[in-house]
Every structure is written in structure tokens, then in C-alpha cells.
Short mmCIF file of C-alpha atoms in Angstrom, two decimals:
data_model
loop_
_atom_site.label_atom_id
_atom_site.label_comp_id
_atom_site.label_asym_id
_atom_site.label_seq_id
_atom_site.Cartn_x
_atom_site.Cartn_y
_atom_site.Cartn_z
CA UNK A 14 33.37 24.86 11.65
CA UNK A 15 30.73 26.96 9.88
CA UNK A 16 30.26 24.12 7.43
CA UNK A 17 29.83 21.57 10.24
CA UNK A 18 27.25 23.82 11.83
CA UNK A 19 25.41 24.12 8.50
CA UNK A 20 25.32 20.33 8.17
CA UNK A 21 23.92 20.03 11.70
CA UNK A 22 21.33 22.73 11.06
CA UNK A 23 20.24 21.09 7.82
CA UNK A 24 19.86 17.73 9.59
CA UNK A 25 17.84 19.33 12.41
CA UNK A 26 15.53 20.99 9.86
CA UNK A 27 15.02 17.72 7.96
CA UNK A 28 14.28 15.85 11.20
CA UNK A 29 11.75 18.51 12.23
CA UNK A 30 10.15 18.48 8.77
CA UNK A 31 9.92 14.68 8.90
CA UNK A 32 8.11 14.77 12.27
CA UNK A 33 5.63 17.32 10.98
CA UNK A 34 5.00 15.56 7.63
CA UNK A 35 4.67 12.24 9.48
CA UNK A 36 2.07 13.72 11.78
CA UNK A 37 0.05 16.01 9.50
CA UNK A 38 0.82 14.95 5.92
CA UNK A 39 2.14 17.30 3.26
CA UNK A 40 -0.79 19.66 2.76
CA UNK A 41 -1.53 20.31 6.44
CA UNK A 42 2.14 20.74 7.44
CA UNK A 43 3.27 24.33 8.04
CA UNK A 44 6.70 25.97 7.78
CA UNK A 45 5.97 27.70 11.10
CA UNK A 46 5.64 24.39 12.94
CA UNK A 47 8.70 22.92 11.22
CA UNK A 48 10.76 25.98 12.16
CA UNK A 49 9.59 25.83 15.77
CA UNK A 50 10.46 22.13 16.08
CA UNK A 51 13.84 22.50 14.41
CA UNK A 52 15.06 25.12 16.88
CA UNK A 53 16.31 27.27 13.97
CA UNK A 54 15.08 30.47 12.42
CA UNK A 55 12.91 30.81 9.32
CA UNK A 56 15.90 32.46 7.66
CA UNK A 57 18.08 29.41 8.27
CA UNK A 58 15.30 27.12 7.10
CA UNK A 59 14.75 29.01 3.85
CA UNK A 60 18.51 29.14 3.30
CA UNK A 61 18.59 25.32 3.16
CA UNK A 62 15.11 24.66 1.73
CA UNK A 63 13.47 27.47 -0.26
CA UNK A 64 9.95 26.01 0.05
CA UNK A 65 7.78 23.38 1.72
CA UNK A 66 8.04 21.39 -1.51
CA UNK A 67 11.81 21.36 -1.23
CA UNK A 68 11.55 20.22 2.39
CA UNK A 69 9.39 17.28 1.32
CA UNK A 70 11.81 16.45 -1.50
CA UNK A 71 14.65 16.65 1.04
CA UNK A 72 12.90 14.13 3.31
CA UNK A 73 12.20 11.78 0.38
CA UNK A 74 15.81 12.00 -0.83
CA UNK A 75 17.04 11.34 2.72
CA UNK A 76 14.88 8.22 2.84
CA UNK A 77 16.53 6.63 -0.18
CA UNK A 78 19.87 8.44 -0.15
CA UNK A 79 21.30 6.59 2.84
CA UNK A 80 20.08 3.24 1.63
CA UNK A 81 23.06 0.91 1.73
CA UNK A 82 22.78 -2.76 1.04
CA UNK A 83 24.47 -4.66 3.82
CA UNK A 84 26.67 -7.60 2.76
CA UNK A 85 24.95 -10.94 3.29
CA UNK A 86 25.53 -14.59 2.47
CA UNK A 87 23.21 -14.43 -0.52
CA UNK A 88 21.82 -11.65 -2.68
CA UNK A 89 18.31 -12.73 -1.72
CA UNK A 90 19.21 -12.34 1.96
CA UNK A 91 20.60 -8.87 1.16
CA UNK A 92 17.21 -7.95 -0.36
CA UNK A 93 15.32 -9.34 2.64
CA UNK A 94 17.68 -7.40 4.91
CA UNK A 95 17.13 -4.12 3.06
CA UNK A 96 13.36 -4.37 3.45
CA UNK A 97 13.51 -5.57 7.06
CA UNK A 98 16.00 -2.84 8.06
CA UNK A 99 13.87 -0.06 6.56
CA UNK A 100 10.80 -1.60 8.22
CA UNK A 101 12.60 -1.63 11.57
CA UNK A 102 13.61 1.98 11.07
CA UNK A 103 10.01 2.94 10.23
CA UNK A 104 9.25 2.17 13.89
CA UNK A 105 12.02 4.42 15.20
CA UNK A 106 12.82 7.11 12.62
CA UNK A 107 10.33 9.83 11.59
CA UNK A 108 12.26 10.36 8.31
CA UNK A 109 11.24 6.86 7.20
CA UNK A 110 7.63 7.26 8.31
CA UNK A 111 7.32 10.71 6.73
CA UNK A 112 8.91 9.49 3.50
CA UNK A 113 6.49 6.56 3.34
CA UNK A 114 3.54 8.82 3.98
CA UNK A 115 4.65 11.31 1.29
CA UNK A 116 5.21 8.41 -1.13
CA UNK A 117 1.78 6.88 -0.56
CA UNK A 118 -0.45 9.95 -0.35
CA UNK A 119 -1.48 12.14 -3.26
CA UNK A 120 -1.08 15.66 -1.96
CA UNK A 121 -1.47 18.88 -3.90
CA UNK A 122 2.11 18.44 -5.18
CA UNK A 123 3.29 15.51 -7.31
CA UNK A 124 6.42 14.04 -5.72
CA UNK A 125 6.63 11.02 -8.02
CA UNK A 126 10.02 12.12 -9.39
CA UNK A 127 11.52 11.69 -5.89
CA UNK A 128 9.37 8.68 -4.97
CA UNK A 129 11.27 5.94 -3.15
CA UNK A 130 9.35 3.28 -5.10
CA UNK A 131 11.47 3.24 -8.27
CA UNK A 132 14.67 3.46 -6.20
CA UNK A 133 13.68 0.49 -4.03
CA UNK A 134 12.38 -1.45 -7.03
CA UNK A 135 15.62 -0.80 -8.95
CA UNK A 136 17.79 -1.91 -6.03
CA UNK A 137 15.60 -4.99 -5.50
CA UNK A 138 15.79 -5.89 -9.18
CA UNK A 139 19.61 -5.53 -9.18
CA UNK A 140 19.91 -7.84 -6.18
CA UNK A 141 17.57 -10.39 -7.77
CA UNK A 142 19.45 -10.25 -11.11
CA UNK A 143 22.69 -10.94 -9.26
CA UNK A 144 20.95 -13.70 -7.31
CA UNK A 145 19.82 -15.24 -10.61
CA UNK A 146 23.38 -15.17 -11.94
CA UNK A 147 24.55 -17.05 -8.85
CA UNK A 148 21.84 -19.68 -9.31
CA UNK A 149 19.86 -18.60 -6.23
CA UNK A 150 16.55 -18.17 -8.11
CA UNK A 151 14.13 -20.60 -9.68
CA UNK A 152 14.64 -20.62 -13.46
CA UNK A 153 11.24 -19.08 -14.20
CA UNK A 154 11.58 -16.20 -11.71
CA UNK A 155 11.31 -12.75 -13.31
CA UNK A 156 13.45 -10.34 -11.23
CA UNK A 157 11.61 -7.19 -12.36
CA UNK A 158 8.18 -8.60 -11.49
CA UNK A 159 9.28 -9.93 -8.12
CA UNK A 160 11.09 -6.68 -7.31
CA UNK A 161 8.04 -4.53 -8.02
CA UNK A 162 5.77 -6.92 -6.13
CA UNK A 163 8.06 -6.81 -3.08
CA UNK A 164 8.07 -3.00 -3.03
CA UNK A 165 4.29 -2.81 -3.60
CA UNK A 166 3.47 -5.35 -0.90
CA UNK A 167 5.92 -3.69 1.49
CA UNK A 168 4.23 -0.29 0.97
CA UNK A 169 0.81 -1.89 1.44
CA UNK A 170 1.90 -3.64 4.63
CA UNK A 171 3.06 -0.31 6.05
CA UNK A 172 -0.34 1.23 5.32
CA UNK A 173 -2.33 -1.78 6.52
CA UNK A 174 -0.34 -2.13 9.74
CA UNK A 175 -0.82 1.57 10.49
CA UNK A 176 -4.59 1.51 9.91
CA UNK A 177 -5.20 -1.77 11.72
CA UNK A 178 -2.72 -1.75 14.57
CA UNK A 179 -0.84 1.54 14.76
CA UNK A 180 2.16 -0.08 13.00
CA UNK A 181 2.92 -2.30 16.01
CA UNK A 182 3.19 -5.59 14.13
CA UNK A 183 4.65 -4.38 10.85
CA UNK A 184 7.80 -6.52 11.25
CA UNK A 185 5.76 -9.70 11.76
CA UNK A 186 3.72 -8.85 8.67
CA UNK A 187 6.88 -8.40 6.59
CA UNK A 188 8.11 -11.76 7.83
CA UNK A 189 4.81 -13.33 6.70
CA UNK A 190 5.21 -11.65 3.31
CA UNK A 191 8.67 -13.12 2.76
CA UNK A 192 7.55 -16.57 3.91
CA UNK A 193 4.81 -16.47 1.26
CA UNK A 194 6.91 -15.09 -1.61
CA UNK A 195 10.25 -16.86 -1.32
CA UNK A 196 9.13 -20.41 -2.24
CA UNK A 197 7.97 -19.01 -5.61
CA UNK A 198 11.25 -17.22 -6.24
CA UNK A 199 14.32 -18.97 -4.78
CA UNK A 200 15.77 -22.47 -5.13
CA UNK A 201 14.42 -24.79 -2.40
CA UNK A 202 17.90 -25.45 -0.98
CA UNK A 203 18.33 -21.73 -0.30
CA UNK A 204 15.11 -21.53 1.73
CA UNK A 205 16.88 -23.35 4.56
CA UNK A 206 19.49 -20.64 4.82
CA UNK A 207 17.37 -17.50 4.60
CA UNK A 208 16.47 -15.55 7.73
CA UNK A 209 13.08 -13.82 7.54
CA UNK A 210 12.43 -13.59 11.29
CA UNK A 211 10.51 -10.48 12.39
CA UNK A 212 13.54 -9.17 14.32
CA UNK A 213 15.90 -9.54 11.34
CA UNK A 214 15.79 -5.78 10.66
CA UNK A 215 16.74 -4.94 14.26
CA UNK A 216 19.72 -7.28 14.05
CA UNK A 217 20.85 -5.90 10.66
CA UNK A 218 20.67 -2.36 12.01
CA UNK A 219 22.58 -3.33 15.17
CA UNK A 220 25.42 -4.81 13.09
CA UNK A 221 25.47 -1.72 10.92
CA UNK A 222 25.64 0.56 13.99
CA UNK A 223 28.50 -1.48 15.48
CA UNK A 224 30.41 -1.36 12.21
CA UNK A 225 30.01 2.38 11.76
CA UNK A 226 30.96 2.95 15.44
CA UNK A 227 34.18 0.95 15.07
CA UNK A 228 35.12 2.53 11.72
CA UNK A 229 34.03 6.08 12.57
CA UNK A 230 36.15 8.91 14.07
CA UNK B 23 -42.04 7.58 -6.40
CA UNK B 24 -40.60 10.08 -3.95
CA UNK B 25 -38.61 7.26 -2.40
CA UNK B 26 -37.22 6.19 -5.78
CA UNK B 27 -36.20 9.75 -6.45
CA UNK B 28 -34.48 9.94 -3.07
CA UNK B 29 -32.52 6.76 -3.83
CA UNK B 30 -31.43 8.22 -7.18
CA UNK B 31 -30.45 11.53 -5.60
CA UNK B 32 -28.46 9.76 -2.90
CA UNK B 33 -26.62 7.70 -5.52
CA UNK B 34 -25.87 10.82 -7.59
CA UNK B 35 -24.47 12.57 -4.50
CA UNK B 36 -22.28 9.59 -3.60
CA UNK B 37 -20.98 9.34 -7.17
CA UNK B 38 -20.15 13.05 -7.18
CA UNK B 39 -18.48 12.81 -3.77
CA UNK B 40 -16.45 9.84 -4.99
CA UNK B 41 -15.17 11.78 -8.04
CA UNK B 42 -14.16 14.71 -5.85
CA UNK B 43 -12.50 12.58 -3.13
CA UNK B 44 -10.74 10.54 -5.83
CA UNK B 45 -9.37 13.70 -7.40
CA UNK B 46 -8.56 15.91 -4.39
CA UNK B 47 -8.44 13.62 -1.35
CA UNK B 48 -10.52 14.14 1.77
CA UNK B 49 -9.09 17.37 3.15
CA UNK B 50 -9.05 19.34 -0.11
CA UNK B 51 -12.53 18.19 -1.21
CA UNK B 52 -15.31 20.77 -0.82
CA UNK B 53 -19.06 20.37 -0.38
CA UNK B 54 -19.53 23.12 -2.98
CA UNK B 55 -17.78 21.09 -5.68
CA UNK B 56 -19.59 17.89 -4.69
CA UNK B 57 -22.96 19.68 -4.86
CA UNK B 58 -22.14 21.16 -8.27
CA UNK B 59 -21.12 17.79 -9.71
CA UNK B 60 -24.09 15.95 -8.25
CA UNK B 61 -26.63 18.25 -9.94
CA UNK B 62 -28.53 18.55 -6.65
CA UNK B 63 -28.91 21.35 -4.13
CA UNK B 64 -26.96 21.80 -0.93
CA UNK B 65 -30.23 21.21 0.91
CA UNK B 66 -30.67 17.82 -0.74
CA UNK B 67 -27.04 16.93 -0.06
CA UNK B 68 -27.23 17.83 3.64
CA UNK B 69 -30.53 15.93 3.91
CA UNK B 70 -28.72 12.72 2.91
CA UNK B 71 -25.27 13.44 4.36
CA UNK B 72 -25.06 15.99 7.18
CA UNK B 73 -21.31 16.59 6.74
CA UNK B 74 -18.27 15.96 4.56
CA UNK B 75 -17.27 13.26 7.05
CA UNK B 76 -20.57 11.47 6.48
CA UNK B 77 -20.06 11.72 2.72
CA UNK B 78 -16.67 10.04 3.05
CA UNK B 79 -18.16 7.36 5.31
CA UNK B 80 -20.92 6.87 2.72
CA UNK B 81 -18.34 6.31 -0.04
CA UNK B 82 -16.37 3.86 2.13
CA UNK B 83 -19.53 1.95 3.06
CA UNK B 84 -20.55 1.83 -0.61
CA UNK B 85 -17.16 0.35 -1.46
CA UNK B 86 -17.59 -2.65 0.83
CA UNK B 87 -21.37 -2.77 1.07
CA UNK B 88 -21.98 -4.12 -2.44
CA UNK B 89 -19.18 -6.65 -2.16
CA UNK B 90 -20.65 -9.98 -3.13
CA UNK B 91 -18.55 -13.07 -3.54
CA UNK B 92 -19.33 -14.66 -6.90
CA UNK B 93 -19.71 -18.43 -6.91
CA UNK B 94 -16.64 -20.20 -8.26
CA UNK B 95 -15.30 -23.73 -8.59
CA UNK B 96 -13.12 -23.33 -5.52
CA UNK B 97 -13.10 -21.00 -2.55
CA UNK B 98 -9.59 -19.90 -3.49
CA UNK B 99 -10.86 -18.96 -6.96
CA UNK B 100 -13.68 -17.01 -5.28
CA UNK B 101 -11.07 -15.03 -3.31
CA UNK B 102 -8.98 -14.37 -6.43
CA UNK B 103 -12.15 -13.26 -8.22
CA UNK B 104 -13.14 -10.86 -5.45
CA UNK B 105 -9.75 -9.10 -5.60
CA UNK B 106 -9.59 -9.10 -9.40
CA UNK B 107 -13.15 -7.79 -9.75
CA UNK B 108 -12.55 -4.90 -7.35
CA UNK B 109 -9.25 -4.19 -9.13
CA UNK B 110 -11.07 -4.12 -12.49
CA UNK B 111 -13.67 -1.79 -11.02
CA UNK B 112 -10.94 0.51 -9.65
CA UNK B 113 -10.19 1.32 -13.32
CA UNK B 114 -13.79 2.20 -14.11
CA UNK B 115 -15.60 3.27 -10.95
CA UNK B 116 -14.67 6.42 -8.99
CA UNK B 117 -16.34 4.96 -5.86
CA UNK B 118 -13.67 2.26 -5.73
CA UNK B 119 -10.80 4.66 -6.39
CA UNK B 120 -12.09 7.20 -3.87
CA UNK B 121 -12.63 4.49 -1.26
CA UNK B 122 -9.10 3.19 -1.77
CA UNK B 123 -7.68 6.69 -1.49
CA UNK B 124 -9.65 7.41 1.70
CA UNK B 125 -8.53 4.05 3.11
CA UNK B 126 -4.85 4.62 2.40
CA UNK B 127 -4.42 8.31 3.26
CA UNK B 128 -4.37 9.75 6.76
CA UNK B 129 -6.53 12.84 6.51
CA UNK B 130 -7.59 15.11 9.34
CA UNK B 131 -10.40 12.64 10.16
CA UNK B 132 -9.85 9.04 11.24
CA UNK B 133 -11.98 6.76 9.06
CA UNK B 134 -10.51 3.51 10.35
CA UNK B 135 -13.91 2.37 11.73
CA UNK B 136 -15.25 2.30 8.14
CA UNK B 137 -11.99 1.14 6.55
CA UNK B 138 -12.46 -1.52 3.86
CA UNK B 139 -9.34 -3.33 5.09
CA UNK B 140 -10.93 -5.32 7.95
CA UNK B 141 -13.98 -6.10 5.79
CA UNK B 142 -11.83 -7.43 2.92
CA UNK B 143 -9.52 -9.27 5.32
CA UNK B 144 -12.50 -10.87 7.09
CA UNK B 145 -14.09 -12.00 3.81
CA UNK B 146 -10.73 -13.30 2.58
CA UNK B 147 -10.16 -15.22 5.80
CA UNK B 148 -13.66 -16.78 5.61
CA UNK B 149 -13.03 -17.96 2.06
CA UNK B 150 -9.63 -19.39 3.02
CA UNK B 151 -11.07 -21.15 6.09
CA UNK B 152 -13.70 -22.76 3.87
CA UNK B 153 -10.99 -23.61 1.34
CA UNK B 154 -8.99 -25.30 4.13
CA UNK B 155 -12.04 -27.37 5.14
CA UNK B 156 -12.37 -28.57 1.56
CA UNK B 157 -8.70 -29.56 1.42
CA UNK B 158 -7.74 -26.79 -1.02
CA UNK B 159 -4.94 -25.39 1.14
CA UNK B 160 -1.52 -26.65 2.11
CA UNK B 161 -1.65 -28.04 5.66
CA UNK B 162 0.60 -25.33 7.10
CA UNK B 163 -1.29 -22.39 5.53
CA UNK B 164 -2.60 -19.88 8.09
CA UNK B 165 -5.80 -18.34 6.64
CA UNK B 166 -5.64 -15.19 8.78
CA UNK B 167 -2.03 -14.41 7.81
CA UNK B 168 -2.61 -15.07 4.12
CA UNK B 169 -5.84 -13.03 4.15
CA UNK B 170 -4.16 -9.97 5.70
CA UNK B 171 -1.17 -10.29 3.38
CA UNK B 172 -3.46 -10.43 0.33
CA UNK B 173 -5.32 -7.28 1.39
CA UNK B 174 -2.09 -5.45 2.28
CA UNK B 175 -0.34 -6.35 -0.97
CA UNK B 176 -3.48 -5.48 -2.95
CA UNK B 177 -3.61 -2.02 -1.34
CA UNK B 178 0.10 -1.53 -1.98
CA UNK B 179 -0.23 -2.59 -5.62
CA UNK B 180 -3.00 0.00 -6.09
CA UNK B 181 -0.73 2.73 -4.69
CA UNK B 182 2.38 1.56 -6.54
CA UNK B 183 0.57 1.24 -9.88
CA UNK B 184 -0.88 4.74 -9.48
CA UNK B 185 2.48 6.36 -8.65
CA UNK B 186 4.47 4.47 -11.29
CA UNK B 187 2.08 4.09 -14.19
CA UNK B 188 -1.16 5.95 -13.58
CA UNK B 189 -2.86 2.66 -12.60
CA UNK B 190 -2.69 1.33 -16.17
CA UNK B 191 -1.17 -2.05 -15.35
CA UNK B 192 -2.76 -2.72 -11.98
CA UNK B 193 -4.48 -5.89 -13.22
CA UNK B 194 -1.22 -7.38 -14.47
CA UNK B 195 0.38 -6.58 -11.12
CA UNK B 196 -2.42 -8.36 -9.26
CA UNK B 197 -1.95 -11.36 -11.52
CA UNK B 198 1.78 -11.37 -10.65
CA UNK B 199 0.88 -11.18 -6.95
CA UNK B 200 -1.37 -14.24 -7.13
CA UNK B 201 1.19 -16.18 -9.15
CA UNK B 202 3.73 -15.54 -6.38
CA UNK B 203 1.46 -16.26 -3.40
CA UNK B 204 -0.61 -19.25 -4.47
CA UNK B 205 2.16 -21.90 -4.53
CA UNK B 206 2.75 -21.16 -0.81
CA UNK B 207 -0.92 -21.47 0.06
CA UNK B 208 -2.85 -23.98 -2.08
CA UNK B 209 -2.38 -27.68 -2.89
CA UNK B 210 -0.29 -28.12 -6.06
CA UNK B 211 -3.11 -29.96 -7.87
CA UNK B 212 -5.35 -26.91 -7.47
CA UNK B 213 -2.79 -24.58 -9.10
CA UNK B 214 -3.67 -26.12 -12.47
CA UNK B 215 -7.28 -25.08 -12.12
CA UNK B 216 -6.94 -21.53 -10.85
CA UNK B 217 -7.36 -18.58 -13.19
CA UNK B 218 -5.23 -15.56 -12.24
CA UNK B 219 -5.07 -13.96 -15.69
CA UNK B 220 -5.01 -10.14 -15.68
CA UNK B 221 -8.43 -9.98 -17.39
CA UNK B 222 -10.06 -12.29 -14.83
CA UNK B 223 -11.75 -9.34 -13.07
CA UNK B 224 -13.26 -8.06 -16.33
CA UNK B 225 -14.71 -11.50 -17.05
CA UNK B 226 -16.08 -11.91 -13.51
CA UNK B 227 -17.77 -8.51 -13.75
CA UNK B 228 -19.20 -9.32 -17.20
CA UNK B 229 -20.78 -12.53 -15.87
CA UNK B 230 -22.18 -10.64 -12.88
CA UNK B 231 -23.67 -7.96 -15.17
CA UNK B 232 -25.27 -10.60 -17.42
CA UNK B 233 -26.74 -12.39 -14.42
CA UNK B 234 -28.19 -9.26 -12.88
CA UNK B 235 -29.58 -8.17 -16.29
CA UNK B 236 -31.38 -11.50 -16.80
CA UNK B 237 -32.71 -11.66 -13.22
CA UNK B 238 -33.59 -7.97 -12.86
CA UNK B 239 -36.93 -6.27 -13.64
#
């Protein structure tokens, strides 16, 4: 029971920290505001996270820690789905938005050792290497280069969509990105089968929610 | 004479502001440090820029204000050259780095009305529209979508390269971006003629410097 309560408290603190980092950025965020939003005490907060730095690291780890690659017909589709699902969640989950902001901005603390970029790039490269083994990729595709380009462009689209349109059309922009990149990466036959529609992330997340509801408790 | 001196002082202040914004970001930058680096007085600084906000706006305007599109064999090459030249300059000119940082980070002040993103996207779209008129683009290319994707991916590559490698390989990453995007945008025949080599920006800037040296004074 006490352990369950601790898990709930920790999650509430991380959610509160994410909202505050998302809104103010790392440097302007205060422990006082995070405590107030979390509905816990400063003592509880410091028990779980000894400093603001550790709170930010907690949010960044949360962003990549629960990253599961959903099964899909092809490894390339699995990569598309990963990016579209996280993009969809960036519209609905402050943890994702806060993590992206912490990853992109240079605050007074260097968080590069918990940056989501190498995690996403590594996962993307793995999926593309497996896709290459299955003959899904053009022979001259270089999985590492494509993986890093996908993660870079994805990060840039998040920033651009926020500055230009308050993030509203970020899913459409990701769909445009995939439509531009895929013909240079995958075998033409596979293009017919890939789904890069803007609402792909919403559908992937819905399937995931259904699956975890039917398997859970 | 007095006017020439004022122009020089203004340039020195902007260069100093750029170094400080590049290093500390908007919120942590101080007028005191900018004044010290510029070698001018606070009075001179406030004469040219009445506030830190105006200094940041000055840096952002400088970033896009001197953006000239160099003549090239094709409009697509002109677009590649614009992005590669600014990328090259981001390695050597604090104004470019500071402008990019101010454009990407959400500080306590909203600078979106002087963001370089819409300027770059507008210029890119113009070049692509002219390229389409000249038959350089695939018939289904959508200049606006490609233009915004290029600017987004470019911004993301700057951020990614900084976090992962201290910016060292940003030119190679831009070259990889163009190699991925162009086959989805331009006519195959044109691909043979386009130069997307990592050192393209350095060469474009060298030609520009030679031209302005031979035409100037």
C-alpha cells in the first residue's frame, strides 16, 4: 500500500514538474510552483527528487523510458508509428512537451546525457537496420544517416510548429516529412503499403490503449 | 564621420549581444556583460537599443536582414546554397548562432514576430515556385510544404548537431538532408547537376566575399 502510494506521488510530482517545465522552461521553473501543482509537500518532493535538476532528468527519462515500439507490418512502418505516436502525445501530454523543450533548449544545466535524441536515433537506426535485412530499404540507404535525419527533422518540426502555429498542425507536418523522406529510403513497392496519414499517431495510440486495457488488471 | 562611427558602434554592440545571447540564452544574458564585451558605454548601448528585448530583436533582424540569395544555375541550387551558406556561417558567426538560439528557445519574451522561420520559409517558397515555373520540380511537388519542411529540418539539424556533437558536423548533416529530400522534389535530370556537398556553403561564401571585395570601395 505504502509503495503504491509512493508510486502515485512520484507520478503526480513528475506530471506537475512537466507542466511547469513545459510552461516556463528549466531555468524559470521553481520547486515551489511544482510542489503546489503536485498537491504534495516539499518533503515528499525532495524525497523522490533531491533537486530541480533531478526533476528535469526524471521528466526526460520518463519521455524515453516508456517508449515501446508497436508491432507493425514492416519495420519502416514501426518507425513511422513511433514518431507519429510521440507527436500525437506531444499534443496531449505535458511530459512529452516538457521533455522536448528540455531537449531543445540550452539551460544553465547540461542535460545531454539524458537527452532523448540519442535514444530515439538508436531506436530508429535499429528499426532501419532490421528493415534493411528484410529487404525493405533501397540498397544505398544508410540507416544511421536516415535515423539521425528523422530525429533532427522531427525535433525541428516540433519547434517550427510551435513558433508558427502553436503546435496545431504538427501531425500534418510530420506526415509531409515522411512523404518527402520515404521515397529516398524504402523500396518503391513498400511505399504503397506505408501509412503516413496525419492521424496515424492517434490510431496507434488508440490501439495501444485498447491492448493495455484488455491485458491490464 | 559621426554617422560612420555610429554604424560601427551599433555593429559592435550587436556582435557583443550575439556572443552573449549565443552563450547564455535570452533570459540569462545581461546588459552589463553585453556592454563590457562591446567596448562601449551603457549610454551608447541604450542610445541604439533601449532594452534587452530590442537587442535580441536587433540580432534576429540582422540574421535575416542580410540574407541575399546568390545567383545559381537553378532556383533549387539557389535554395540549397542559401541553407548551406547560413549553416556554414553558423560555425563562424555568433550572430547566426545567437539568432538560431533565440528562434528555437521560448524565453520570457515572445520573439515570434521577428522569427527567422517565416522569412526563410517565404524565401524558400519563392525559390521553389520559380523552380516549378522553370520545370525544375516534380509535378506533384508542393512548394509551400517543401519550403516549411526544409526550414524545420534545418532548425532541427542545428539543435541536434549542437546537442550530439557540439555542431561540428552540421554541414554533413545538411548535405544528408538534401540528399534525402531532393529526389522527392526535383526532376531526376536535375539531380545530376545539383551540388549538395558538405562544403558547398563554404564555397558559396568564398565567392560572395570575392565578389564584394572586387566591387567594394
